[in-house]
mmCIF file of C-alpha atoms in Angstrom:
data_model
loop_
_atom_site.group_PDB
_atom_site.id
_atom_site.type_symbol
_atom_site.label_atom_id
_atom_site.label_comp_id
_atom_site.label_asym_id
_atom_site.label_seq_id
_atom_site.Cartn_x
_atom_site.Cartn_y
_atom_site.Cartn_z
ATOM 1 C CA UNK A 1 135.613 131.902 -18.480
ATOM 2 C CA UNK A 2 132.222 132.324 -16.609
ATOM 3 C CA UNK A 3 132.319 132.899 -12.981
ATOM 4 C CA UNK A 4 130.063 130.700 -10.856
ATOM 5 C CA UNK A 5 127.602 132.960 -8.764
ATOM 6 C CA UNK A 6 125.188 132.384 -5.784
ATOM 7 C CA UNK A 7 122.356 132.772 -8.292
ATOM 8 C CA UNK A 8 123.822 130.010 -10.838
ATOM 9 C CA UNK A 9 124.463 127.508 -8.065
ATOM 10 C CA UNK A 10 123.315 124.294 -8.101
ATOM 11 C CA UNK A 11 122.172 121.707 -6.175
ATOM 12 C CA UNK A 12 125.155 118.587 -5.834
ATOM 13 C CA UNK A 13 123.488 114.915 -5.244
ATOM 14 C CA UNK A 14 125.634 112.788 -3.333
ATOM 15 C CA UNK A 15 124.612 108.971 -4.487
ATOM 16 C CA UNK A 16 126.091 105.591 -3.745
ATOM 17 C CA UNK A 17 127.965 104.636 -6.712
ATOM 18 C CA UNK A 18 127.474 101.156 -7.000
ATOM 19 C CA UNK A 19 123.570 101.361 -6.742
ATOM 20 C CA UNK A 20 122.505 100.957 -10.840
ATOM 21 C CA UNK A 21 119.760 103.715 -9.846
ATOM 22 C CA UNK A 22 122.630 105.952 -9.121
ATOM 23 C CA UNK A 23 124.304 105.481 -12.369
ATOM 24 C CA UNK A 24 121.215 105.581 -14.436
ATOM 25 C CA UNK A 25 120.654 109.263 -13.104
ATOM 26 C CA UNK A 26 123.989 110.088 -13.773
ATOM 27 C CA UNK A 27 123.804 108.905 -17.293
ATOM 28 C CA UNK A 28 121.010 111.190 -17.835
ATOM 29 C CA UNK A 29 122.667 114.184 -16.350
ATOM 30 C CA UNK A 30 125.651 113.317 -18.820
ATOM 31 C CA UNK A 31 123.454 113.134 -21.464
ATOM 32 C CA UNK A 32 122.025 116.493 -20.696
ATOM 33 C CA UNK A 33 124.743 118.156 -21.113
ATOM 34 C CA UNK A 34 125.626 117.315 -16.760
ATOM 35 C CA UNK A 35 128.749 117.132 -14.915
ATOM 36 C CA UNK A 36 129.176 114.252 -12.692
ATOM 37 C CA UNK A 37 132.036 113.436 -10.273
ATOM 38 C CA UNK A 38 132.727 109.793 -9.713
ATOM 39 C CA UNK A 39 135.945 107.487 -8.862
ATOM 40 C CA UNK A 40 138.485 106.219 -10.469
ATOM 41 C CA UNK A 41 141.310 103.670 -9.195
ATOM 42 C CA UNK A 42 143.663 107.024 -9.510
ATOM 43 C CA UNK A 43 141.704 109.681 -7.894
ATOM 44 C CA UNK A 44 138.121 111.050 -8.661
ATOM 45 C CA UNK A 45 137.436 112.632 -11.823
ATOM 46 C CA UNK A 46 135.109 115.298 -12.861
ATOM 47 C CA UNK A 47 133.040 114.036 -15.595
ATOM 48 C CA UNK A 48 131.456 115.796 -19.143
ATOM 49 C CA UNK A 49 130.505 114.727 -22.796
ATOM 50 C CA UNK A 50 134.038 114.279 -24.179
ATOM 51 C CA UNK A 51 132.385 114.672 -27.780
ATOM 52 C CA UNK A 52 130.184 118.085 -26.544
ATOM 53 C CA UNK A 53 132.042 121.503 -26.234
ATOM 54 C CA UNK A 54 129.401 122.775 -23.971
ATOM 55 C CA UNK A 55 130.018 120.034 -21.426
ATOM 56 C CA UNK A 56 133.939 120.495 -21.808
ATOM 57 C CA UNK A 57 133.150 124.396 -20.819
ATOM 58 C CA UNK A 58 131.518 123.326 -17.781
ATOM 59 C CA UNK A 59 134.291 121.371 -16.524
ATOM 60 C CA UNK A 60 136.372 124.128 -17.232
ATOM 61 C CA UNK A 61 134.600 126.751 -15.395
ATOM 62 C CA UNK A 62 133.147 124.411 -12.307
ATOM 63 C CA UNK A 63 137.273 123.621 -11.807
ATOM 64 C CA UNK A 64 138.136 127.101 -12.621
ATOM 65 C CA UNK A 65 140.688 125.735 -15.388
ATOM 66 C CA UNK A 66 142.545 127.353 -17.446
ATOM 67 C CA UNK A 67 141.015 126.055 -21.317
ATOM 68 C CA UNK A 68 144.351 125.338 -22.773
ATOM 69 C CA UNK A 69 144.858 122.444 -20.210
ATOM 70 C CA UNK A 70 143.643 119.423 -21.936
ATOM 71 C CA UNK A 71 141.163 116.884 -20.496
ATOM 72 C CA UNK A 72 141.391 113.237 -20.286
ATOM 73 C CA UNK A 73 138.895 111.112 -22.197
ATOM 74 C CA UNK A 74 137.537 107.984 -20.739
ATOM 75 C CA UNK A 75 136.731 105.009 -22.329
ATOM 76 C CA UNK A 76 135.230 101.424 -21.441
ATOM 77 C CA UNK A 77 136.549 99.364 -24.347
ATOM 78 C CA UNK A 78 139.515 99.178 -26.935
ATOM 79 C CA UNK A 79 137.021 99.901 -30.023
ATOM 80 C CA UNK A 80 136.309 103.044 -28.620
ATOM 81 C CA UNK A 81 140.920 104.280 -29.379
ATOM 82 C CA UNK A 82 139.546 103.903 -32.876
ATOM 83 C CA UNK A 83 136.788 106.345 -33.252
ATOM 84 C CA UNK A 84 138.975 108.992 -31.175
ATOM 85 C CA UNK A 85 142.489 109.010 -32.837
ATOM 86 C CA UNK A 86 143.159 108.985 -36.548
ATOM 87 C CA UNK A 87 146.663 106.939 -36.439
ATOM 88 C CA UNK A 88 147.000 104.434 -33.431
ATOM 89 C CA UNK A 89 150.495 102.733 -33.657
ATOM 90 C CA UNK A 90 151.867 99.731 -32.700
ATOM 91 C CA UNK A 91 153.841 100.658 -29.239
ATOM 92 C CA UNK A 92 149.920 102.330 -28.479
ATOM 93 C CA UNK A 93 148.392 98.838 -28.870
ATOM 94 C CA UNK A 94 150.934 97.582 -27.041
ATOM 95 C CA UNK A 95 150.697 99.785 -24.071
ATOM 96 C CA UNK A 96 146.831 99.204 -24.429
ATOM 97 C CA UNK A 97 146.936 95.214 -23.772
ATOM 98 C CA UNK A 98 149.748 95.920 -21.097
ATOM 99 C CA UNK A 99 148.234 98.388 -18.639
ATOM 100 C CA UNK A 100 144.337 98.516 -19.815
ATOM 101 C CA UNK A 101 142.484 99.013 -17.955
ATOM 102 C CA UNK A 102 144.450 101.003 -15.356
ATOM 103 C CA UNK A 103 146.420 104.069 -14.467
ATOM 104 C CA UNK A 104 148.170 104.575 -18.000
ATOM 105 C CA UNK A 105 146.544 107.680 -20.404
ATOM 106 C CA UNK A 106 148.203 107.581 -23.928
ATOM 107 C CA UNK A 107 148.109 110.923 -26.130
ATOM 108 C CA UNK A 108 147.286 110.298 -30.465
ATOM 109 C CA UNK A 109 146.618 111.933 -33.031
ATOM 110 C CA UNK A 110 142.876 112.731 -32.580
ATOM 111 C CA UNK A 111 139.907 112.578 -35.181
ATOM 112 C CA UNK A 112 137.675 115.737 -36.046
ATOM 113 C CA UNK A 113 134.619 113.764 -33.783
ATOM 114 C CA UNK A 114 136.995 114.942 -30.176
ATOM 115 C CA UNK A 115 136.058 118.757 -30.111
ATOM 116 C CA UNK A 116 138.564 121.534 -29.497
ATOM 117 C CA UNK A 117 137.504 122.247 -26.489
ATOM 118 C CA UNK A 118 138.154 119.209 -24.756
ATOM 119 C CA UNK A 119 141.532 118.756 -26.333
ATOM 120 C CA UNK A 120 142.484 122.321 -25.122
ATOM 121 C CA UNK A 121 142.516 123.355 -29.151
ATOM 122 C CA UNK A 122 145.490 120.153 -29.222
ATOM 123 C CA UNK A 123 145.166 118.363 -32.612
ATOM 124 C CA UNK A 124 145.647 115.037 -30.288
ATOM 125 C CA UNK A 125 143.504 113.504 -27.529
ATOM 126 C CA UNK A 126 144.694 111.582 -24.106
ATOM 127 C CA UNK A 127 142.729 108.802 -23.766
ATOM 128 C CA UNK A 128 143.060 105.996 -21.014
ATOM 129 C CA UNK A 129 140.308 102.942 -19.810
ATOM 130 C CA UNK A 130 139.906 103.463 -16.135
ATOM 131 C CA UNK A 131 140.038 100.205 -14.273
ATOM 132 C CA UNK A 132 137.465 100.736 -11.247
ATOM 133 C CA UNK A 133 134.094 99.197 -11.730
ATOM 134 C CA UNK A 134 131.770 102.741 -10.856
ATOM 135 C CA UNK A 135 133.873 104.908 -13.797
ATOM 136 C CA UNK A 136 133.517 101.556 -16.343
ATOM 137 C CA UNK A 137 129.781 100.916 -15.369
ATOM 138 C CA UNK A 138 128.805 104.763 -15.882
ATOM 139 C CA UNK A 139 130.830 104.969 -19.196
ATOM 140 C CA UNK A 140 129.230 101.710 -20.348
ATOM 141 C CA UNK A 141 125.868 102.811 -19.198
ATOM 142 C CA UNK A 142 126.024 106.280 -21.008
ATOM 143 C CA UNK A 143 127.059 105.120 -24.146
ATOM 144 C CA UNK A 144 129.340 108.287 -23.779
ATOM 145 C CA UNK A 145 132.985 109.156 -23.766
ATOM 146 C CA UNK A 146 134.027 110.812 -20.295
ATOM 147 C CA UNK A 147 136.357 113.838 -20.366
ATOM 148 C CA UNK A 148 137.421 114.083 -16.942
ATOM 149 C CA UNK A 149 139.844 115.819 -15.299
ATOM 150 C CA UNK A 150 140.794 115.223 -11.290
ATOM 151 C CA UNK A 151 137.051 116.741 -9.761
ATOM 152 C CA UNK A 152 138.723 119.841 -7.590
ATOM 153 C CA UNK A 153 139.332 122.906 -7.791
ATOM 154 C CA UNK A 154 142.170 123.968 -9.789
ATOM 155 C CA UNK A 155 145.077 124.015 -7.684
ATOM 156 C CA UNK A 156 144.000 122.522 -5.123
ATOM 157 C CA UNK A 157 145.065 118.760 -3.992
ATOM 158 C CA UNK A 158 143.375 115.877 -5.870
ATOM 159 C CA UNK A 159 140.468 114.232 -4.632
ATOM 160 C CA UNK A 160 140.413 110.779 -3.214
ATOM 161 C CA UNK A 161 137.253 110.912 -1.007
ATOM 162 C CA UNK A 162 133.717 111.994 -2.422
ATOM 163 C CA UNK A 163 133.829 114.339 0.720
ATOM 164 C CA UNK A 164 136.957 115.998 -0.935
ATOM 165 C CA UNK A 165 134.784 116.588 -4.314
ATOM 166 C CA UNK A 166 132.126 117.698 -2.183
ATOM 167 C CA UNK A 167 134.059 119.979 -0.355
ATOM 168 C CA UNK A 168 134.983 121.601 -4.044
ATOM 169 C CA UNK A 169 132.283 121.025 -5.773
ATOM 170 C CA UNK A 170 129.340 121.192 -4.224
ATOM 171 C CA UNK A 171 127.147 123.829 -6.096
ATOM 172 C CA UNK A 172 129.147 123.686 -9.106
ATOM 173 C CA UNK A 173 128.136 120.047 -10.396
ATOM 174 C CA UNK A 174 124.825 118.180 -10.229
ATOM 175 C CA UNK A 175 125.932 114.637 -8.577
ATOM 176 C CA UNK A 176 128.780 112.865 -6.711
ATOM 177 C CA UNK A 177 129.226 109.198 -7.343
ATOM 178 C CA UNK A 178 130.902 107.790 -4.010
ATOM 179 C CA UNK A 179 133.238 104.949 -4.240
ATOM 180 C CA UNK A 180 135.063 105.167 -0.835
ATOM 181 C CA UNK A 181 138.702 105.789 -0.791
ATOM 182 C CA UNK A 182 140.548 105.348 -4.069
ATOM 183 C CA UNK A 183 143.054 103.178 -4.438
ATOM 184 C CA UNK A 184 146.351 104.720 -6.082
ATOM 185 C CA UNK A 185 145.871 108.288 -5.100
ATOM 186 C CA UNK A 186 147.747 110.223 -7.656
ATOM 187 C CA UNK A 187 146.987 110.721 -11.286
ATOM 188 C CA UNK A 188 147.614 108.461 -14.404
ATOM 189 C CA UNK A 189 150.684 108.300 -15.714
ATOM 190 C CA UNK A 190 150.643 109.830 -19.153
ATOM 191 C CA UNK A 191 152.514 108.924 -22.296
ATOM 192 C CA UNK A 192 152.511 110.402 -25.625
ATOM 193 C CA UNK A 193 152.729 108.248 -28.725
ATOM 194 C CA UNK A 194 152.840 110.882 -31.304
ATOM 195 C CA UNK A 195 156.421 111.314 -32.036
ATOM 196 C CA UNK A 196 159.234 108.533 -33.268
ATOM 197 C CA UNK A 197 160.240 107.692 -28.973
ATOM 198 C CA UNK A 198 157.259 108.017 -26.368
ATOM 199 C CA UNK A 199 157.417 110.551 -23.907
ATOM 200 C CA UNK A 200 156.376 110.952 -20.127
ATOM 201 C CA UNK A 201 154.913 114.030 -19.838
ATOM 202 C CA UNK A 202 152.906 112.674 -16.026
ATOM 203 C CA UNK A 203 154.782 110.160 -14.220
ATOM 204 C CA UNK A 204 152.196 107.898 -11.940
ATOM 205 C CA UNK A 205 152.107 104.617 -10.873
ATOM 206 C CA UNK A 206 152.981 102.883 -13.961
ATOM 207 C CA UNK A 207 156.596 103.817 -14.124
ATOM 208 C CA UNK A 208 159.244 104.127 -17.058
ATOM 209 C CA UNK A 209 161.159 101.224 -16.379
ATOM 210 C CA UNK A 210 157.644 99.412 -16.907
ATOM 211 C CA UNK A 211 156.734 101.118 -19.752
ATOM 212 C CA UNK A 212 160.450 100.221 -21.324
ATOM 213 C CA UNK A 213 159.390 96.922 -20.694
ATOM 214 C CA UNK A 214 157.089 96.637 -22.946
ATOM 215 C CA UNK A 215 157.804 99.065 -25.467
ATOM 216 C CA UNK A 216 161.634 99.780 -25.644
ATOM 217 C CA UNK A 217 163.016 103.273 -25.180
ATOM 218 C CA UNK A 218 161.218 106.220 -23.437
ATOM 219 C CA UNK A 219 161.936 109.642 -22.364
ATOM 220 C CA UNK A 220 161.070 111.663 -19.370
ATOM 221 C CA UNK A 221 159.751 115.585 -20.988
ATOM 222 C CA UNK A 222 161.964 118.358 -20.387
ATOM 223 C CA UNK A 223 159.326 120.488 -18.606
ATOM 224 C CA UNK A 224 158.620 117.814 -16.039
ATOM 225 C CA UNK A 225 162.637 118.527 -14.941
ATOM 226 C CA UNK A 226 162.273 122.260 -15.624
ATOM 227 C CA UNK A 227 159.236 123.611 -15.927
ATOM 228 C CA UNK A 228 158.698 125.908 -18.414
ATOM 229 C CA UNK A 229 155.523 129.131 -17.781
ATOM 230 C CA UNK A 230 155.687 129.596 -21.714
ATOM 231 C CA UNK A 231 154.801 125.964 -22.309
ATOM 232 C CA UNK A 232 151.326 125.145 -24.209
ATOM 233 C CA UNK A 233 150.646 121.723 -22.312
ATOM 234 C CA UNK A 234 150.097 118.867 -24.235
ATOM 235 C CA UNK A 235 148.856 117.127 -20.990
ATOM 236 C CA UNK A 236 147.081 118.079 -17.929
ATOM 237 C CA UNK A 237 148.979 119.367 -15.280
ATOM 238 C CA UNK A 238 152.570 120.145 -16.889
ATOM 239 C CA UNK A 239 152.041 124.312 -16.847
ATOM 240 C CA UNK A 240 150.220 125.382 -14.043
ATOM 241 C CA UNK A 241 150.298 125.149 -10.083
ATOM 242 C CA UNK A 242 148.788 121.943 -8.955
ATOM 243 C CA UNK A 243 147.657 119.783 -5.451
ATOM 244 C CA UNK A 244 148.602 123.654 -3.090
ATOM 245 C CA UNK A 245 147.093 123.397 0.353
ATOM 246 C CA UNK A 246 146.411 127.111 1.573
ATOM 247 C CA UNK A 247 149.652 127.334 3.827
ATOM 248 C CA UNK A 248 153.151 127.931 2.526
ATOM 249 C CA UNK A 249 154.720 123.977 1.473
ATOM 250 C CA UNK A 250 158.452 123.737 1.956
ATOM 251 C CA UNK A 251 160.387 120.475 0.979
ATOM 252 C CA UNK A 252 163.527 119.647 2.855
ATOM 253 C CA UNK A 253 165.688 117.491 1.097
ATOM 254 C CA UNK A 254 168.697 115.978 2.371
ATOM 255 C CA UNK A 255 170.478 113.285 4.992
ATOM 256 C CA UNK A 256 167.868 112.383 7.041
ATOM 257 C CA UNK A 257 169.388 113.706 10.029
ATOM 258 C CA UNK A 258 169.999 117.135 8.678
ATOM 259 C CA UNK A 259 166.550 117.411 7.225
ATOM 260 C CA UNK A 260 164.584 116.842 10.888
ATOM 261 C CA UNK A 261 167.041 119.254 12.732
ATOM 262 C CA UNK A 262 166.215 121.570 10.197
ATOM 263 C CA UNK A 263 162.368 121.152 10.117
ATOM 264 C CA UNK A 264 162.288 121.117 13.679
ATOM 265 C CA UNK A 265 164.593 124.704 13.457
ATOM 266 C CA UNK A 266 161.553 126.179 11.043
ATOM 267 C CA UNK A 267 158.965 124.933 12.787
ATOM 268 C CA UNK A 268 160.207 126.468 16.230
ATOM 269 C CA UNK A 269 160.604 130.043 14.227
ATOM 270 C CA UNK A 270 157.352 129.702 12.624
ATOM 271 C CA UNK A 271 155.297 129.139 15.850
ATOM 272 C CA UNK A 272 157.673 131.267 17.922
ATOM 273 C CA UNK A 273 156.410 133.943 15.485
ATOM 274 C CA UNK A 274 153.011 133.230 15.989
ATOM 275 C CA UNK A 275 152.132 130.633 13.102
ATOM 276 C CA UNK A 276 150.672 127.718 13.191
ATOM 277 C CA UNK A 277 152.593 125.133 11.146
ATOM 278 C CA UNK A 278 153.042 121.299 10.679
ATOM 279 C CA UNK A 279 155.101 118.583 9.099
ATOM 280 C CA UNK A 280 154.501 116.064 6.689
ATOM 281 C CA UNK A 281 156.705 112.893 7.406
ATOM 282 C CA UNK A 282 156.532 109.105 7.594
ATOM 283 C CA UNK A 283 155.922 106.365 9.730
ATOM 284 C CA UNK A 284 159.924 105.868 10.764
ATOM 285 C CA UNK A 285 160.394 109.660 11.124
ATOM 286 C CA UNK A 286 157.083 110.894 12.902
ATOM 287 C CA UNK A 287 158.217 111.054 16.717
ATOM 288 C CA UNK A 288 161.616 112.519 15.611
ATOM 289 C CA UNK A 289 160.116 115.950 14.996
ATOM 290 C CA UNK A 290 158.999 119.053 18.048
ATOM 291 C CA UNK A 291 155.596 120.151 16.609
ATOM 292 C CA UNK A 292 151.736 119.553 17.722
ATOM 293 C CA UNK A 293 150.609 118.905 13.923
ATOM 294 C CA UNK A 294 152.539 115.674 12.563
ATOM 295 C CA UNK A 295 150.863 114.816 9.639
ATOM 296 C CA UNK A 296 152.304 110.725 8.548
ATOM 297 C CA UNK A 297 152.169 110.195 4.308
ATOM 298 C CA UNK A 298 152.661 106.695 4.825
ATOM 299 C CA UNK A 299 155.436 104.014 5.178
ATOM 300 C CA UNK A 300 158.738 105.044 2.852
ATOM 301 C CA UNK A 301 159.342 101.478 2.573
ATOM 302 C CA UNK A 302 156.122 101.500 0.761
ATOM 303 C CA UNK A 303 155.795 104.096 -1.567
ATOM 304 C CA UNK A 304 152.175 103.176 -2.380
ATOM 305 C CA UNK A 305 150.942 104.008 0.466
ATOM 306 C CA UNK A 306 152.516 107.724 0.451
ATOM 307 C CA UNK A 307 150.914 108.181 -2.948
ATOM 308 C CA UNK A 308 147.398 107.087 -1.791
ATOM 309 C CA UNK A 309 147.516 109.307 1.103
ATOM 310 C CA UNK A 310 149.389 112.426 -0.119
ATOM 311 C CA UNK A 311 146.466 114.610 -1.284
ATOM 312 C CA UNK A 312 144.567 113.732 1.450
ATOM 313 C CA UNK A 313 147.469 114.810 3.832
ATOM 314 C CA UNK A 314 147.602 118.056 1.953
ATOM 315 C CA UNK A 315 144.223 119.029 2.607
ATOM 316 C CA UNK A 316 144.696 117.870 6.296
ATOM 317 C CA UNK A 317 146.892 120.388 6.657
ATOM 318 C CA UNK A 318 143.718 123.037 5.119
ATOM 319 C CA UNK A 319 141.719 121.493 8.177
ATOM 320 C CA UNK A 320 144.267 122.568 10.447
ATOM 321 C CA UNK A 321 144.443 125.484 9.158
ATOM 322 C CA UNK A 322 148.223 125.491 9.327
ATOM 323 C CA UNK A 323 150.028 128.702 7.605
ATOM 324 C CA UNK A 324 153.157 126.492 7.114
ATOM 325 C CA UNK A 325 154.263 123.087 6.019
ATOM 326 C CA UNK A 326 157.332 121.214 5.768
ATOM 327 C CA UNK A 327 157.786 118.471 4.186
ATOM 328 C CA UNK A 328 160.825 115.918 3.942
ATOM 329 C CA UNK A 329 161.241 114.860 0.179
ATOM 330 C CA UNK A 330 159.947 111.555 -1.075
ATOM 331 C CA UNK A 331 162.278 110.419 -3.812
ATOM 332 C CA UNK A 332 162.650 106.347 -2.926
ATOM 333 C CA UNK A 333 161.660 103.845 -4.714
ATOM 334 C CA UNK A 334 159.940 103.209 -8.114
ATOM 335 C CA UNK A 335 157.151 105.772 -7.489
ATOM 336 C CA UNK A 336 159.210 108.309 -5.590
ATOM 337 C CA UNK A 337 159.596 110.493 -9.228
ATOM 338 C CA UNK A 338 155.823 110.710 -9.104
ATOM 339 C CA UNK A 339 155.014 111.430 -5.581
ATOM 340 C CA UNK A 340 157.802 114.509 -5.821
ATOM 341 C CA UNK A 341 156.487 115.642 -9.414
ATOM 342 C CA UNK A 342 152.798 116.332 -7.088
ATOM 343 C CA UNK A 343 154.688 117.564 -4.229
ATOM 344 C CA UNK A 344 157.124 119.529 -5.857
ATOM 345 C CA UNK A 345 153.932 121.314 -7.887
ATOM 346 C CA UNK A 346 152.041 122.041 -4.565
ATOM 347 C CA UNK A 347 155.296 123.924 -3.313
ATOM 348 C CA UNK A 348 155.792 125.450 -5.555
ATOM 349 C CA UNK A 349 158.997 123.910 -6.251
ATOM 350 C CA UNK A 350 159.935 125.317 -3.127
ATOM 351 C CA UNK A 351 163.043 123.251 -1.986
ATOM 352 C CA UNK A 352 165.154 123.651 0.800
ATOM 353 C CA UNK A 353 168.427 121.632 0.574
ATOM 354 C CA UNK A 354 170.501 120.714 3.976
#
């Protein structure tokens, strides 16, 4: 993979991504082979030529990705399923006139048109239609499929600000499509079709009792349990470290009570020691803990609004430049299993139990 250099920097355009001028220049740096970052309702997404293995490498190398970690293609219309995969069954359609557009990817078969290098050398594709009106307008406009994967660094925590992308980016691509916040905050959930039952291999904000709805019986992959470092992922982000802030991320889990005397035990040590550290909590818990750097995810009544503001939280705690972080676990509710699957990856799967 090529390193980027000061002397193959570029120069990153930040543009309002609801002005049509905007997208019109980003259409022609897509067409020319460009990367351009722009939002999604999930988070903001790094976008290539889905259909051009040149464009595929640039992702790869302006993320610093590893090339067997499959991107996402994007898609404005139905029609579109058909020219990617070669066998689209019926739970697929399904799923398609359920959750489309929206936070749902679904892995097929693929046709010879998706490249290699976008697949990650997979002989299937992930394809979902994004349902924020910036990513539809500049896939419409382009004429193009999208491969795009989350538009950060590798590793670090998701964007869901253009500053975040610009933050990472800037340099790497040539132009930043601003949207404002996002409005989910963590990735798509992500099912493959390919086998006899569907399987999760990303939970996200459509859940499995949802997708059981609609479709009958689905399983949860192994790897998302256990992970596995010999795996060859069949979607992004199910091998390597994902969402890390800089600092060491520790999640307490346990009775409530046990987990804040136990933070609040750490925390003392840490800064005793001559760390700076801080705690990731929510809105009932925040004045319960002793430390200068409470960082609130959001309500746990709501788990929405911890997955919309976990990434950002993370690279809060980068800002502060805080060498550790504790964080009380997040399993309630329907999107609890998603929230920890991020969480869990940016520690680590560092967990303290009390």
């Amino acid at each position: 993979m090529t390193n980027l250099t000061t002397e193959n920097l570029i120069t990153t355009k930040l543009a309002e991504g609801s002005n049509p001028d905007s997208i019109k220049e980003a259409t022609l740096i897509l067409k020319n082979k460009g990367l351009v970052a722009f939002p999604t309702e999930t988070v903001y997404g790094l976008g290539g030529d889905a259909l051009d293995n040149e464009a595929a490498a640039r992702i790869y190398t302006a993320k610093g990705r590893p090339s067997d970690n499959p991107l996402i293609v994007h898609i404005a219309d139905t029609k579109a399923v058909y020219e990617l995969a070669s066998e689209v069954p019926k739970k697929a359609k399904m799923l398609m006139e359920a959750f489309w557009p929206g936070p749902l990817t679904i892995i097929l078969p693929k046709k010879n048109i998706v490249p290699d290098g976008t697949t990650g050398g997979l002989d299937t594709v992930a394809i979902r239609m994004p349902s924020h009106p910036v990513a539809l307008e500049l896939i419409r406009e382009s004429g193009l499929y999208i491969a795009a994967p989350s538009a950060n660094t590798s590793g670090r925590p998701s964007p869901t600000l253009a500053s975040h992308v610009m933050e990472d980016m800037n340099g790497r691509i040539e132009m930043i499509l601003d949207g404002g916040a996002v409005g989910i905050g963590i990735e798509s959930t992500i099912v493959d079709i390919t086998g006899d039952v569907p399987v999760i291999l990303r939970p996200g904000f459509i859940t499995k009792s949802m997708l059981e709805e609609i479709i009958g019986e689905v399983t949860i992959d192994p790897a998302l349990i256990e992970p596995d470092p010999n795996l060859r992922p069949k979607a992004p982000g199910m091998k390597y470290t994902h969402y890390a802030p800089k600092g060491e991320l520790s999640i307490v889990e346990g009775a409530t009570s046990n987990v804040v005397a136990k933070i609040n035990e750490l925390v003392s040590e840490r800064i005793d020691a001559g760390f700076n550290a801080a705690v990731i909590t929510t809105l009932e818990n925040a004045d319960r803990f002793d430390c200068e750097n409470i960082l609130v995810a959001g309500d746990r009544a709501q788990g929405e609004t911890i997955a919309a503001k976990l990434y950002q939280v993370l690279r809060q705690c980068d800002e502060l430049n805080v060498d550790y972080i504790f964080s009380e676990a997040f399993n309630d509710g329907e999107l609890g299993g998603a929230i920890m699957n991020r969480l869990l990856k940016a520690a680590g799967h560092r967990v303290i139990k009390v």
